[in-house]
PDB file of C-alpha atoms and ligand atoms in Angstrom:
ATOM      1  CA  UNK R  80     143.904 124.903  49.859  1.00  0.00           C
ATOM      2  CA  UNK R  81     144.705 121.275  50.608  1.00  0.00           C
ATOM      3  CA  UNK R  82     141.977 121.127  53.246  1.00  0.00           C
ATOM      4  CA  UNK R  83     139.377 122.566  50.842  1.00  0.00           C
ATOM      5  CA  UNK R  84     140.291 119.972  48.188  1.00  0.00           C
ATOM      6  CA  UNK R  85     139.781 117.166  50.723  1.00  0.00           C
ATOM      7  CA  UNK R  86     136.472 118.407  52.033  1.00  0.00           C
ATOM      8  CA  UNK R  87     134.703 118.599  48.656  1.00  0.00           C
ATOM      9  CA  UNK R  88     134.131 114.845  48.002  1.00  0.00           C
ATOM     10  CA  UNK R  89     133.151 114.413  51.665  1.00  0.00           C
ATOM     11  CA  UNK R  90     130.454 117.070  51.362  1.00  0.00           C
ATOM     12  CA  UNK R  91     129.134 115.604  48.128  1.00  0.00           C
ATOM     13  CA  UNK R  92     128.800 112.148  49.648  1.00  0.00           C
ATOM     14  CA  UNK R  93     127.018 113.522  52.702  1.00  0.00           C
ATOM     15  CA  UNK R  94     124.368 115.284  50.625  1.00  0.00           C
ATOM     16  CA  UNK R  95     123.987 112.544  48.072  1.00  0.00           C
ATOM     17  CA  UNK R  96     124.843 109.091  49.324  1.00  0.00           C
ATOM     18  CA  UNK R  97     123.590 107.225  46.265  1.00  0.00           C
ATOM     19  CA  UNK R  98     125.554 109.329  43.759  1.00  0.00           C
ATOM     20  CA  UNK R  99     127.826 107.464  41.334  1.00  0.00           C
ATOM     21  CA  UNK R 100     131.631 107.724  41.964  1.00  0.00           C
ATOM     22  CA  UNK R 101     132.113 109.539  38.550  1.00  0.00           C
ATOM     23  CA  UNK R 102     129.809 112.319  39.679  1.00  0.00           C
ATOM     24  CA  UNK R 103     131.888 112.871  42.790  1.00  0.00           C
ATOM     25  CA  UNK R 104     135.189 112.975  40.900  1.00  0.00           C
ATOM     26  CA  UNK R 105     133.848 115.454  38.345  1.00  0.00           C
ATOM     27  CA  UNK R 106     132.795 117.833  41.139  1.00  0.00           C
ATOM     28  CA  UNK R 107     134.625 121.059  41.823  1.00  0.00           C
ATOM     29  CA  UNK R 108     137.104 121.025  44.708  1.00  0.00           C
ATOM     30  CA  UNK R 109     135.303 124.070  46.098  1.00  0.00           C
ATOM     31  CA  UNK R 110     132.716 122.985  48.689  1.00  0.00           C
ATOM     32  CA  UNK R 111     130.261 125.748  47.713  1.00  0.00           C
ATOM     33  CA  UNK R 112     130.477 124.862  44.018  1.00  0.00           C
ATOM     34  CA  UNK R 113     130.134 121.157  44.808  1.00  0.00           C
ATOM     35  CA  UNK R 114     126.973 121.865  46.817  1.00  0.00           C
ATOM     36  CA  UNK R 115     125.518 123.869  43.915  1.00  0.00           C
ATOM     37  CA  UNK R 116     126.280 121.109  41.422  1.00  0.00           C
ATOM     38  CA  UNK R 117     124.435 118.562  43.583  1.00  0.00           C
ATOM     39  CA  UNK R 118     121.425 120.859  43.801  1.00  0.00           C
ATOM     40  CA  UNK R 119     121.217 121.342  40.019  1.00  0.00           C
ATOM     41  CA  UNK R 120     121.611 117.654  39.242  1.00  0.00           C
ATOM     42  CA  UNK R 121     118.856 116.757  41.684  1.00  0.00           C
ATOM     43  CA  UNK R 122     116.579 119.704  40.940  1.00  0.00           C
ATOM     44  CA  UNK R 123     113.852 117.609  39.302  1.00  0.00           C
ATOM     45  CA  UNK R 124     114.146 114.469  41.373  1.00  0.00           C
ATOM     46  CA  UNK R 125     115.341 114.950  44.977  1.00  0.00           C
ATOM     47  CA  UNK R 126     117.385 112.022  46.171  1.00  0.00           C
ATOM     48  CA  UNK R 127     116.082 109.709  48.859  1.00  0.00           C
ATOM     49  CA  UNK R 128     118.704 111.021  51.286  1.00  0.00           C
ATOM     50  CA  UNK R 129     117.592 114.639  50.866  1.00  0.00           C
ATOM     51  CA  UNK R 130     113.942 113.698  51.258  1.00  0.00           C
ATOM     52  CA  UNK R 131     114.789 111.743  54.403  1.00  0.00           C
ATOM     53  CA  UNK R 132     116.690 114.725  55.811  1.00  0.00           C
ATOM     54  CA  UNK R 133     113.701 116.914  55.029  1.00  0.00           C
ATOM     55  CA  UNK R 134     111.381 114.548  56.851  1.00  0.00           C
ATOM     56  CA  UNK R 135     113.664 114.254  59.886  1.00  0.00           C
ATOM     57  CA  UNK R 136     114.000 118.044  60.036  1.00  0.00           C
ATOM     58  CA  UNK R 137     110.212 118.539  59.862  1.00  0.00           C
ATOM     59  CA  UNK R 138     109.691 115.927  62.568  1.00  0.00           C
ATOM     60  CA  UNK R 139     112.261 117.739  64.695  1.00  0.00           C
ATOM     61  CA  UNK R 140     110.430 121.072  64.242  1.00  0.00           C
ATOM     62  CA  UNK R 141     107.077 119.449  65.004  1.00  0.00           C
ATOM     63  CA  UNK R 142     108.543 117.939  68.189  1.00  0.00           C
ATOM     64  CA  UNK R 143     109.649 121.431  69.314  1.00  0.00           C
ATOM     65  CA  UNK R 144     105.991 122.429  69.199  1.00  0.00           C
ATOM     66  CA  UNK R 145     104.827 119.850  71.731  1.00  0.00           C
ATOM     67  CA  UNK R 146     103.310 121.606  74.742  1.00  0.00           C
ATOM     68  CA  UNK R 147     105.132 120.564  77.972  1.00  0.00           C
ATOM     69  CA  UNK R 148     101.842 120.553  79.903  1.00  0.00           C
ATOM     70  CA  UNK R 149      99.167 118.887  77.725  1.00  0.00           C
ATOM     71  CA  UNK R 150     101.528 117.260  75.158  1.00  0.00           C
ATOM     72  CA  UNK R 151      99.311 118.550  72.362  1.00  0.00           C
ATOM     73  CA  UNK R 152     100.825 120.572  69.530  1.00  0.00           C
ATOM     74  CA  UNK R 153     101.101 124.305  70.014  1.00  0.00           C
ATOM     75  CA  UNK R 154      99.179 126.268  67.424  1.00  0.00           C
ATOM     76  CA  UNK R 155      99.312 130.037  67.036  1.00  0.00           C
ATOM     77  CA  UNK R 156      99.119 132.042  69.229  1.00  0.00           C
ATOM     78  CA  UNK R 157     102.133 130.364  70.844  1.00  0.00           C
ATOM     79  CA  UNK R 158     103.055 131.796  74.225  1.00  0.00           C
ATOM     80  CA  UNK R 159     106.392 131.688  76.024  1.00  0.00           C
ATOM     81  CA  UNK R 160     107.888 132.536  79.417  1.00  0.00           C
ATOM     82  CA  UNK R 161     110.463 135.328  79.766  1.00  0.00           C
ATOM     83  CA  UNK R 162     113.211 132.690  79.453  1.00  0.00           C
ATOM     84  CA  UNK R 163     111.841 131.311  76.197  1.00  0.00           C
ATOM     85  CA  UNK R 164     109.983 128.134  77.204  1.00  0.00           C
ATOM     86  CA  UNK R 165     106.967 127.643  74.969  1.00  0.00           C
ATOM     87  CA  UNK R 166     103.460 126.882  76.162  1.00  0.00           C
ATOM     88  CA  UNK R 167     100.229 126.323  74.252  1.00  0.00           C
ATOM     89  CA  UNK R 168      97.515 128.973  74.348  1.00  0.00           C
ATOM     90  CA  UNK R 169      95.044 126.537  75.948  1.00  0.00           C
ATOM     91  CA  UNK R 170      97.347 125.789  78.885  1.00  0.00           C
ATOM     92  CA  UNK R 171      98.646 129.356  79.258  1.00  0.00           C
ATOM     93  CA  UNK R 172      95.574 130.817  81.075  1.00  0.00           C
ATOM     94  CA  UNK R 173      95.711 127.958  83.596  1.00  0.00           C
ATOM     95  CA  UNK R 174      99.296 128.729  84.650  1.00  0.00           C
ATOM     96  CA  UNK R 175     100.862 131.437  86.759  1.00  0.00           C
ATOM     97  CA  UNK R 176     104.418 130.058  86.578  1.00  0.00           C
ATOM     98  CA  UNK R 177     106.382 128.471  83.731  1.00  0.00           C
ATOM     99  CA  UNK R 178     106.067 124.658  84.047  1.00  0.00           C
ATOM    100  CA  UNK R 179     109.731 124.279  83.039  1.00  0.00           C
ATOM    101  CA  UNK R 180     111.669 126.993  84.937  1.00  0.00           C
ATOM    102  CA  UNK R 181     109.000 128.251  87.410  1.00  0.00           C
ATOM    103  CA  UNK R 182     109.522 131.925  86.431  1.00  0.00           C
ATOM    104  CA  UNK R 183     106.286 133.972  86.637  1.00  0.00           C
ATOM    105  CA  UNK R 184     104.411 133.657  83.348  1.00  0.00           C
ATOM    106  CA  UNK R 185     103.946 136.736  81.182  1.00  0.00           C
ATOM    107  CA  UNK R 186     101.984 137.129  77.949  1.00  0.00           C
ATOM    108  CA  UNK R 187     104.814 137.032  75.409  1.00  0.00           C
ATOM    109  CA  UNK R 188     104.045 135.537  72.008  1.00  0.00           C
ATOM    110  CA  UNK R 189     106.715 133.727  70.013  1.00  0.00           C
ATOM    111  CA  UNK R 190     106.062 135.006  66.494  1.00  0.00           C
ATOM    112  CA  UNK R 191     108.985 133.105  64.955  1.00  0.00           C
ATOM    113  CA  UNK R 192     107.639 129.738  66.163  1.00  0.00           C
ATOM    114  CA  UNK R 193     104.149 130.726  65.006  1.00  0.00           C
ATOM    115  CA  UNK R 194     105.594 131.201  61.493  1.00  0.00           C
ATOM    116  CA  UNK R 195     107.347 127.835  61.742  1.00  0.00           C
ATOM    117  CA  UNK R 196     104.058 126.208  62.844  1.00  0.00           C
ATOM    118  CA  UNK R 197     102.272 127.692  59.839  1.00  0.00           C
ATOM    119  CA  UNK R 198     104.670 125.893  57.457  1.00  0.00           C
ATOM    120  CA  UNK R 199     104.444 122.457  59.042  1.00  0.00           C
ATOM    121  CA  UNK R 200     102.011 119.561  58.958  1.00  0.00           C
ATOM    122  CA  UNK R 201     101.012 117.915  62.219  1.00  0.00           C
ATOM    123  CA  UNK R 202      99.809 114.421  63.009  1.00  0.00           C
ATOM    124  CA  UNK R 203      96.081 114.244  63.680  1.00  0.00           C
ATOM    125  CA  UNK R 204      95.365 114.080  67.425  1.00  0.00           C
ATOM    126  CA  UNK R 205      93.706 110.699  66.878  1.00  0.00           C
ATOM    127  CA  UNK R 206      96.949 109.194  65.567  1.00  0.00           C
ATOM    128  CA  UNK R 207      97.110 106.888  68.610  1.00  0.00           C
ATOM    129  CA  UNK R 208      93.725 105.475  67.478  1.00  0.00           C
ATOM    130  CA  UNK R 209      95.074 104.726  63.989  1.00  0.00           C
ATOM    131  CA  UNK R 210      94.757 107.955  61.942  1.00  0.00           C
ATOM    132  CA  UNK R 211      97.772 108.375  59.667  1.00  0.00           C
ATOM    133  CA  UNK R 212      96.849 111.816  58.305  1.00  0.00           C
ATOM    134  CA  UNK R 213      99.080 114.875  58.700  1.00  0.00           C
ATOM    135  CA  UNK R 214      97.441 118.281  58.373  1.00  0.00           C
ATOM    136  CA  UNK R 215      98.402 121.933  58.427  1.00  0.00           C
ATOM    137  CA  UNK R 216      97.358 123.790  61.538  1.00  0.00           C
ATOM    138  CA  UNK R 217      94.642 125.701  59.666  1.00  0.00           C
ATOM    139  CA  UNK R 218      92.956 122.414  58.654  1.00  0.00           C
ATOM    140  CA  UNK R 219      93.730 120.489  61.829  1.00  0.00           C
ATOM    141  CA  UNK R 220      90.567 121.309  63.778  1.00  0.00           C
ATOM    142  CA  UNK R 221      88.241 120.583  60.852  1.00  0.00           C
ATOM    143  CA  UNK R 222      89.944 117.279  60.091  1.00  0.00           C
ATOM    144  CA  UNK R 223      89.890 116.156  63.724  1.00  0.00           C
ATOM    145  CA  UNK R 224      86.167 116.946  64.002  1.00  0.00           C
ATOM    146  CA  UNK R 225      85.532 114.746  60.940  1.00  0.00           C
ATOM    147  CA  UNK R 226      88.259 112.187  61.561  1.00  0.00           C
ATOM    148  CA  UNK R 227      86.938 108.651  61.322  1.00  0.00           C
ATOM    149  CA  UNK R 228      89.286 107.630  64.163  1.00  0.00           C
ATOM    150  CA  UNK R 229      87.778 110.153  66.590  1.00  0.00           C
ATOM    151  CA  UNK R 230      86.371 108.168  69.527  1.00  0.00           C
ATOM    152  CA  UNK R 231      82.635 107.575  69.422  1.00  0.00           C
ATOM    153  CA  UNK R 232      80.508 108.273  72.476  1.00  0.00           C
ATOM    154  CA  UNK R 233      78.130 105.579  73.676  1.00  0.00           C
ATOM    155  CA  UNK R 234      74.971 105.791  71.514  1.00  0.00           C
ATOM    156  CA  UNK R 235      72.661 104.312  74.149  1.00  0.00           C
ATOM    157  CA  UNK R 236      69.864 106.820  74.783  1.00  0.00           C
ATOM    158  CA  UNK R 237      70.888 107.411  78.378  1.00  0.00           C
ATOM    159  CA  UNK R 238      73.279 110.252  78.986  1.00  0.00           C
ATOM    160  CA  UNK R 239      74.629 108.622  82.135  1.00  0.00           C
ATOM    161  CA  UNK R 240      77.030 106.385  80.189  1.00  0.00           C
ATOM    162  CA  UNK R 241      80.440 108.020  79.755  1.00  0.00           C
ATOM    163  CA  UNK R 242      81.995 105.289  77.585  1.00  0.00           C
ATOM    164  CA  UNK R 243      83.993 106.399  74.529  1.00  0.00           C
ATOM    165  CA  UNK R 244      85.845 104.248  72.074  1.00  0.00           C
ATOM    166  CA  UNK R 245      86.455 103.175  68.492  1.00  0.00           C
ATOM    167  CA  UNK R 246      83.599 102.228  66.189  1.00  0.00           C
ATOM    168  CA  UNK R 247      84.541  98.542  66.175  1.00  0.00           C
ATOM    169  CA  UNK R 248      84.025  98.271  69.980  1.00  0.00           C
ATOM    170  CA  UNK R 249      80.588  99.891  70.201  1.00  0.00           C
ATOM    171  CA  UNK R 250      78.524  96.761  69.551  1.00  0.00           C
ATOM    172  CA  UNK R 251      80.347  94.807  72.286  1.00  0.00           C
ATOM    173  CA  UNK R 252      80.011  97.731  74.657  1.00  0.00           C
ATOM    174  CA  UNK R 253      76.257  97.967  74.053  1.00  0.00           C
ATOM    175  CA  UNK R 254      75.493  94.298  74.568  1.00  0.00           C
ATOM    176  CA  UNK R 255      77.766  93.833  77.573  1.00  0.00           C
ATOM    177  CA  UNK R 256      77.105  97.083  79.459  1.00  0.00           C
ATOM    178  CA  UNK R 257      73.510  97.926  78.647  1.00  0.00           C
ATOM    179  CA  UNK R 258      71.713  94.755  79.692  1.00  0.00           C
ATOM    180  CA  UNK R 259      68.292  95.710  78.349  1.00  0.00           C
ATOM    181  CA  UNK R 260      69.532  96.017  74.759  1.00  0.00           C
ATOM    182  CA  UNK R 261      68.112  93.105  72.764  1.00  0.00           C
ATOM    183  CA  UNK R 262      69.860  91.988  69.567  1.00  0.00           C
ATOM    184  CA  UNK R 263      68.227  90.574  66.463  1.00  0.00           C
ATOM    185  CA  UNK R 264      69.550  89.357  63.120  1.00  0.00           C
ATOM    186  CA  UNK R 265      67.884  90.125  59.801  1.00  0.00           C
ATOM    187  CA  UNK R 266      66.912  93.001  57.556  1.00  0.00           C
ATOM    188  CA  UNK R 267      63.163  92.606  58.245  1.00  0.00           C
ATOM    189  CA  UNK R 268      62.351  92.277  61.935  1.00  0.00           C
ATOM    190  CA  UNK R 269      59.748  93.227  64.519  1.00  0.00           C
ATOM    191  CA  UNK R 270      60.880  95.561  67.264  1.00  0.00           C
ATOM    192  CA  UNK R 271      58.417  94.951  70.082  1.00  0.00           C
ATOM    193  CA  UNK R 272      58.142  97.690  72.669  1.00  0.00           C
ATOM    194  CA  UNK R 273      56.329  96.286  75.678  1.00  0.00           C
ATOM    195  CA  UNK R 274      54.145  98.193  78.138  1.00  0.00           C
ATOM    196  CA  UNK R 275      54.247 101.411  76.130  1.00  0.00           C
ATOM    197  CA  UNK R 276      51.490 102.902  78.258  1.00  0.00           C
ATOM    198  CA  UNK R 277      53.397 102.743  81.535  1.00  0.00           C
ATOM    199  CA  UNK R 278      53.713 106.101  83.225  1.00  0.00           C
ATOM    200  CA  UNK R 279      56.894 108.100  83.001  1.00  0.00           C
ATOM    201  CA  UNK R 280      59.697 108.593  80.489  1.00  0.00           C
ATOM    202  CA  UNK R 281      60.789 105.257  79.128  1.00  0.00           C
ATOM    203  CA  UNK R 282      62.978 103.905  76.376  1.00  0.00           C
ATOM    204  CA  UNK R 283      63.220 100.691  74.425  1.00  0.00           C
ATOM    205  CA  UNK R 284      66.429  99.896  72.575  1.00  0.00           C
ATOM    206  CA  UNK R 285      67.573  97.102  70.350  1.00  0.00           C
ATOM    207  CA  UNK R 286      70.339  96.313  67.898  1.00  0.00           C
ATOM    208  CA  UNK R 287      69.343  95.016  64.469  1.00  0.00           C
ATOM    209  CA  UNK R 288      72.156  93.319  62.563  1.00  0.00           C
ATOM    210  CA  UNK R 289      71.918  92.935  58.795  1.00  0.00           C
ATOM    211  CA  UNK R 290      73.947  93.572  55.617  1.00  0.00           C
ATOM    212  CA  UNK R 291      77.033  92.883  57.768  1.00  0.00           C
ATOM    213  CA  UNK R 292      76.329  95.987  59.875  1.00  0.00           C
ATOM    214  CA  UNK R 293      74.629  96.929  63.134  1.00  0.00           C
ATOM    215  CA  UNK R 294      71.771  99.410  63.541  1.00  0.00           C
ATOM    216  CA  UNK R 295      70.470 100.820  66.771  1.00  0.00           C
ATOM    217  CA  UNK R 296      66.691 101.048  67.041  1.00  0.00           C
ATOM    218  CA  UNK R 297      65.183 103.100  69.796  1.00  0.00           C
ATOM    219  CA  UNK R 298      61.753 104.100  70.884  1.00  0.00           C
ATOM    220  CA  UNK R 299      61.812 106.918  73.368  1.00  0.00           C
ATOM    221  CA  UNK R 300      58.820 108.123  75.341  1.00  0.00           C
ATOM    222  CA  UNK R 301      59.113 111.716  76.436  1.00  0.00           C
ATOM    223  CA  UNK R 302      56.876 113.748  78.725  1.00  0.00           C
ATOM    224  CA  UNK R 303      56.294 117.204  77.340  1.00  0.00           C
ATOM    225  CA  UNK R 304      54.072 118.454  80.135  1.00  0.00           C
ATOM    226  CA  UNK R 305      50.630 117.871  81.608  1.00  0.00           C
ATOM    227  CA  UNK R 306      49.237 114.712  79.960  1.00  0.00           C
ATOM    228  CA  UNK R 307      51.277 115.285  76.813  1.00  0.00           C
ATOM    229  CA  UNK R 308      53.579 112.467  75.772  1.00  0.00           C
ATOM    230  CA  UNK R 309      55.411 111.806  72.559  1.00  0.00           C
ATOM    231  CA  UNK R 310      57.180 108.744  71.227  1.00  0.00           C
ATOM    232  CA  UNK R 311      60.242 109.001  68.990  1.00  0.00           C
ATOM    233  CA  UNK R 312      61.183 106.009  66.872  1.00  0.00           C
ATOM    234  CA  UNK R 313      64.737 106.166  65.556  1.00  0.00           C
ATOM    235  CA  UNK R 314      66.993 103.976  63.468  1.00  0.00           C
ATOM    236  CA  UNK R 315      70.649 104.921  63.752  1.00  0.00           C
ATOM    237  CA  UNK R 316      73.547 103.156  62.179  1.00  0.00           C
ATOM    238  CA  UNK R 317      76.569 102.055  64.179  1.00  0.00           C
ATOM    239  CA  UNK R 318      78.815 103.392  61.449  1.00  0.00           C
ATOM    240  CA  UNK R 319      80.208 106.553  59.906  1.00  0.00           C
ATOM    241  CA  UNK R 320      78.027 109.203  58.259  1.00  0.00           C
ATOM    242  CA  UNK R 321      79.264 107.923  54.877  1.00  0.00           C
ATOM    243  CA  UNK R 322      78.267 104.323  55.753  1.00  0.00           C
ATOM    244  CA  UNK R 323      74.811 105.404  56.916  1.00  0.00           C
ATOM    245  CA  UNK R 324      74.126 107.194  53.616  1.00  0.00           C
ATOM    246  CA  UNK R 325      74.142 103.790  51.880  1.00  0.00           C
ATOM    247  CA  UNK R 326      71.005 102.576  53.672  1.00  0.00           C
ATOM    248  CA  UNK R 327      67.288 103.244  53.849  1.00  0.00           C
ATOM    249  CA  UNK R 328      64.937 102.033  56.557  1.00  0.00           C
ATOM    250  CA  UNK R 329      61.181 101.616  56.846  1.00  0.00           C
ATOM    251  CA  UNK R 330      59.120 101.469  59.985  1.00  0.00           C
ATOM    252  CA  UNK R 331      55.690  99.947  59.574  1.00  0.00           C
ATOM    253  CA  UNK R 332      52.842  99.850  62.081  1.00  0.00           C
ATOM    254  CA  UNK R 333      50.015  97.518  61.163  1.00  0.00           C
ATOM    255  CA  UNK R 334      47.392  96.725  63.766  1.00  0.00           C
ATOM    256  CA  UNK R 335      43.687  97.073  64.477  1.00  0.00           C
ATOM    257  CA  UNK R 336      42.912  97.606  60.763  1.00  0.00           C
ATOM    258  CA  UNK R 337      45.250 100.569  60.517  1.00  0.00           C
ATOM    259  CA  UNK R 338      48.522 100.933  58.647  1.00  0.00           C
ATOM    260  CA  UNK R 339      51.215 103.559  59.048  1.00  0.00           C
ATOM    261  CA  UNK R 340      54.468 103.604  57.052  1.00  0.00           C
ATOM    262  CA  UNK R 341      57.568 105.700  57.509  1.00  0.00           C
ATOM    263  CA  UNK R 342      60.686 105.686  55.361  1.00  0.00           C
ATOM    264  CA  UNK R 343      63.896 107.569  55.905  1.00  0.00           C
ATOM    265  CA  UNK R 344      67.664 107.218  55.911  1.00  0.00           C
ATOM    266  CA  UNK R 345      69.305 106.040  59.111  1.00  0.00           C
ATOM    267  CA  UNK R 346      71.395 108.641  60.877  1.00  0.00           C
ATOM    268  CA  UNK R 347      74.920 107.731  61.875  1.00  0.00           C
ATOM    269  CA  UNK R 348      75.522 107.533  65.619  1.00  0.00           C
ATOM    270  CA  UNK R 349      78.324 110.000  64.841  1.00  0.00           C
ATOM    271  CA  UNK R 350      75.747 112.739  64.336  1.00  0.00           C
ATOM    272  CA  UNK R 351      74.941 114.177  67.668  1.00  0.00           C
ATOM    273  CA  UNK R 352      71.453 115.411  68.276  1.00  0.00           C
ATOM    274  CA  UNK R 353      70.652 117.680  71.146  1.00  0.00           C
ATOM    275  CA  UNK R 354      67.502 115.752  71.984  1.00  0.00           C
ATOM    276  CA  UNK R 355      64.962 113.459  70.369  1.00  0.00           C
ATOM    277  CA  UNK R 356      62.479 116.311  70.291  1.00  0.00           C
ATOM    278  CA  UNK R 357      64.226 118.186  67.500  1.00  0.00           C
ATOM    279  CA  UNK R 358      65.629 115.254  65.572  1.00  0.00           C
ATOM    280  CA  UNK R 359      64.585 113.761  62.246  1.00  0.00           C
ATOM    281  CA  UNK R 360      62.764 110.666  63.483  1.00  0.00           C
ATOM    282  CA  UNK R 361      59.275 109.217  63.385  1.00  0.00           C
ATOM    283  CA  UNK R 362      57.222 111.034  66.008  1.00  0.00           C
ATOM    284  CA  UNK R 363      54.039 109.443  67.361  1.00  0.00           C
ATOM    285  CA  UNK R 364      51.660 110.963  69.840  1.00  0.00           C
ATOM    286  CA  UNK R 365      50.007 109.108  72.675  1.00  0.00           C
ATOM    287  CA  UNK R 366      46.715 108.478  70.881  1.00  0.00           C
ATOM    288  CA  UNK R 367      48.440 107.113  67.752  1.00  0.00           C
ATOM    289  CA  UNK R 368      50.392 104.695  69.909  1.00  0.00           C
ATOM    290  CA  UNK R 369      47.171 103.646  71.642  1.00  0.00           C
ATOM    291  CA  UNK R 370      45.519 102.947  68.265  1.00  0.00           C
ATOM    292  CA  UNK R 371      48.385 100.704  67.181  1.00  0.00           C
ATOM    293  CA  UNK R 372      49.225  98.965  70.410  1.00  0.00           C
ATOM    294  CA  UNK R 373      47.833  95.575  71.338  1.00  0.00           C
ATOM    295  CA  UNK R 374      47.752  94.556  75.009  1.00  0.00           C
ATOM    296  CA  UNK R 375      49.977  97.520  75.787  1.00  0.00           C
ATOM    297  CA  UNK R 376      52.663  96.412  73.322  1.00  0.00           C
ATOM    298  CA  UNK R 377      53.658  98.263  70.188  1.00  0.00           C
ATOM    299  CA  UNK R 378      55.094  96.242  67.311  1.00  0.00           C
ATOM    300  CA  UNK R 379      57.283  98.192  64.902  1.00  0.00           C
ATOM    301  CA  UNK R 380      58.189  96.332  61.755  1.00  0.00           C
ATOM    302  CA  UNK R 381      61.655  97.590  60.763  1.00  0.00           C
ATOM    303  CA  UNK R 382      63.073  96.872  57.323  1.00  0.00           C
ATOM    304  CA  UNK R 383      66.573  98.021  56.429  1.00  0.00           C
ATOM    305  CA  UNK R 384      67.884  97.838  52.877  1.00  0.00           C
ATOM    306  CA  UNK R 385      70.709  99.207  50.776  1.00  0.00           C
ATOM    307  CA  UNK R 386      69.750 102.598  49.292  1.00  0.00           C
ATOM    308  CA  UNK R 387      70.363 101.373  45.712  1.00  0.00           C
ATOM    309  CA  UNK R 388      68.087  98.312  46.064  1.00  0.00           C
ATOM    310  CA  UNK R 389      64.512  98.576  44.870  1.00  0.00           C
ATOM    311  CA  UNK R 390      61.679  98.224  47.410  1.00  0.00           C
ATOM    312  CA  UNK R 391      60.556  94.963  45.774  1.00  0.00           C
ATOM    313  CA  UNK R 392      63.725  93.194  46.903  1.00  0.00           C
TER     314      UNK R 392
HETATM  315 ZN1  LIG X 669      99.157 122.714  76.414  1.00  0.00          ZN
HETATM  316 ZN1  LIG X 670     110.386 128.965  81.526  1.00  0.00          ZN
HETATM  317 ZN1  LIG X 671      92.557 111.971  61.861  1.00  0.00          ZN
HETATM  318 ZN1  LIG X 672      77.242 102.924  77.096  1.00  0.00          ZN
END
């Protein structure tokens, strides 16, 4: 009984480091009773120590779910080898032997770890890019698709560029890597596309900077078959979908006694479009471009303003 009496205060201090000395002395000498008393006292407000233990334990469980091959987190279905080494379901089909013990891989699921995974929250896969959000595995995919830290692909209308990176680096990438991108400051500018009648598929791209942001203007000429060409004029924002919703842009063509006006909201470069041909941009056919071009050059007057500002401003 002496040993039980000694262990009680020790247990209480382990579970509740910031407890007052009186609380410890009033505790029962029975370790089980002492544990219960701590739980009741802290029922409404868990102590810092308990919360820390909780966090460390969750982190430990999350670390057990790191796939040894791709280092991503294993989400149900979680597979294992016959000796119990876990492997994610994406890597499993690519393996014939366990990457840890080399035993031939079988298709055994680990249901217990799947249940554990369903109770945990995992860091977003873009955490190395700055995302601090933890999500349950059921919400993980959706969050990561939408995550503002997800790398952006190069928005230059040329699918040969494989660059990816954070939003803040896109402008520098565009002006240093894509030499024919012109930059211009101001909310009301003229985007001059030269030699629009040249044969073949061509594109003109420029960055317009205003309101402290950058916008990517492009004019794309696409061949749709025998003698049929279309031009797509687009204004996309180098920003998130939420940022882009705050702006409105106008494209004006004014030449040879003709006027054409287009107004829309810029799309974010985050929104992928399969091609210009099915996107929401100003579409001009060859004869319209001919009517508005002077000496083979087409001048597009682009005005970008905040969505809540009136047109008069
Ligand atoms: Zn894996
Ligand atoms: Zn194994
Ligand atoms: Zn995220
Ligand atoms: Zn690029």
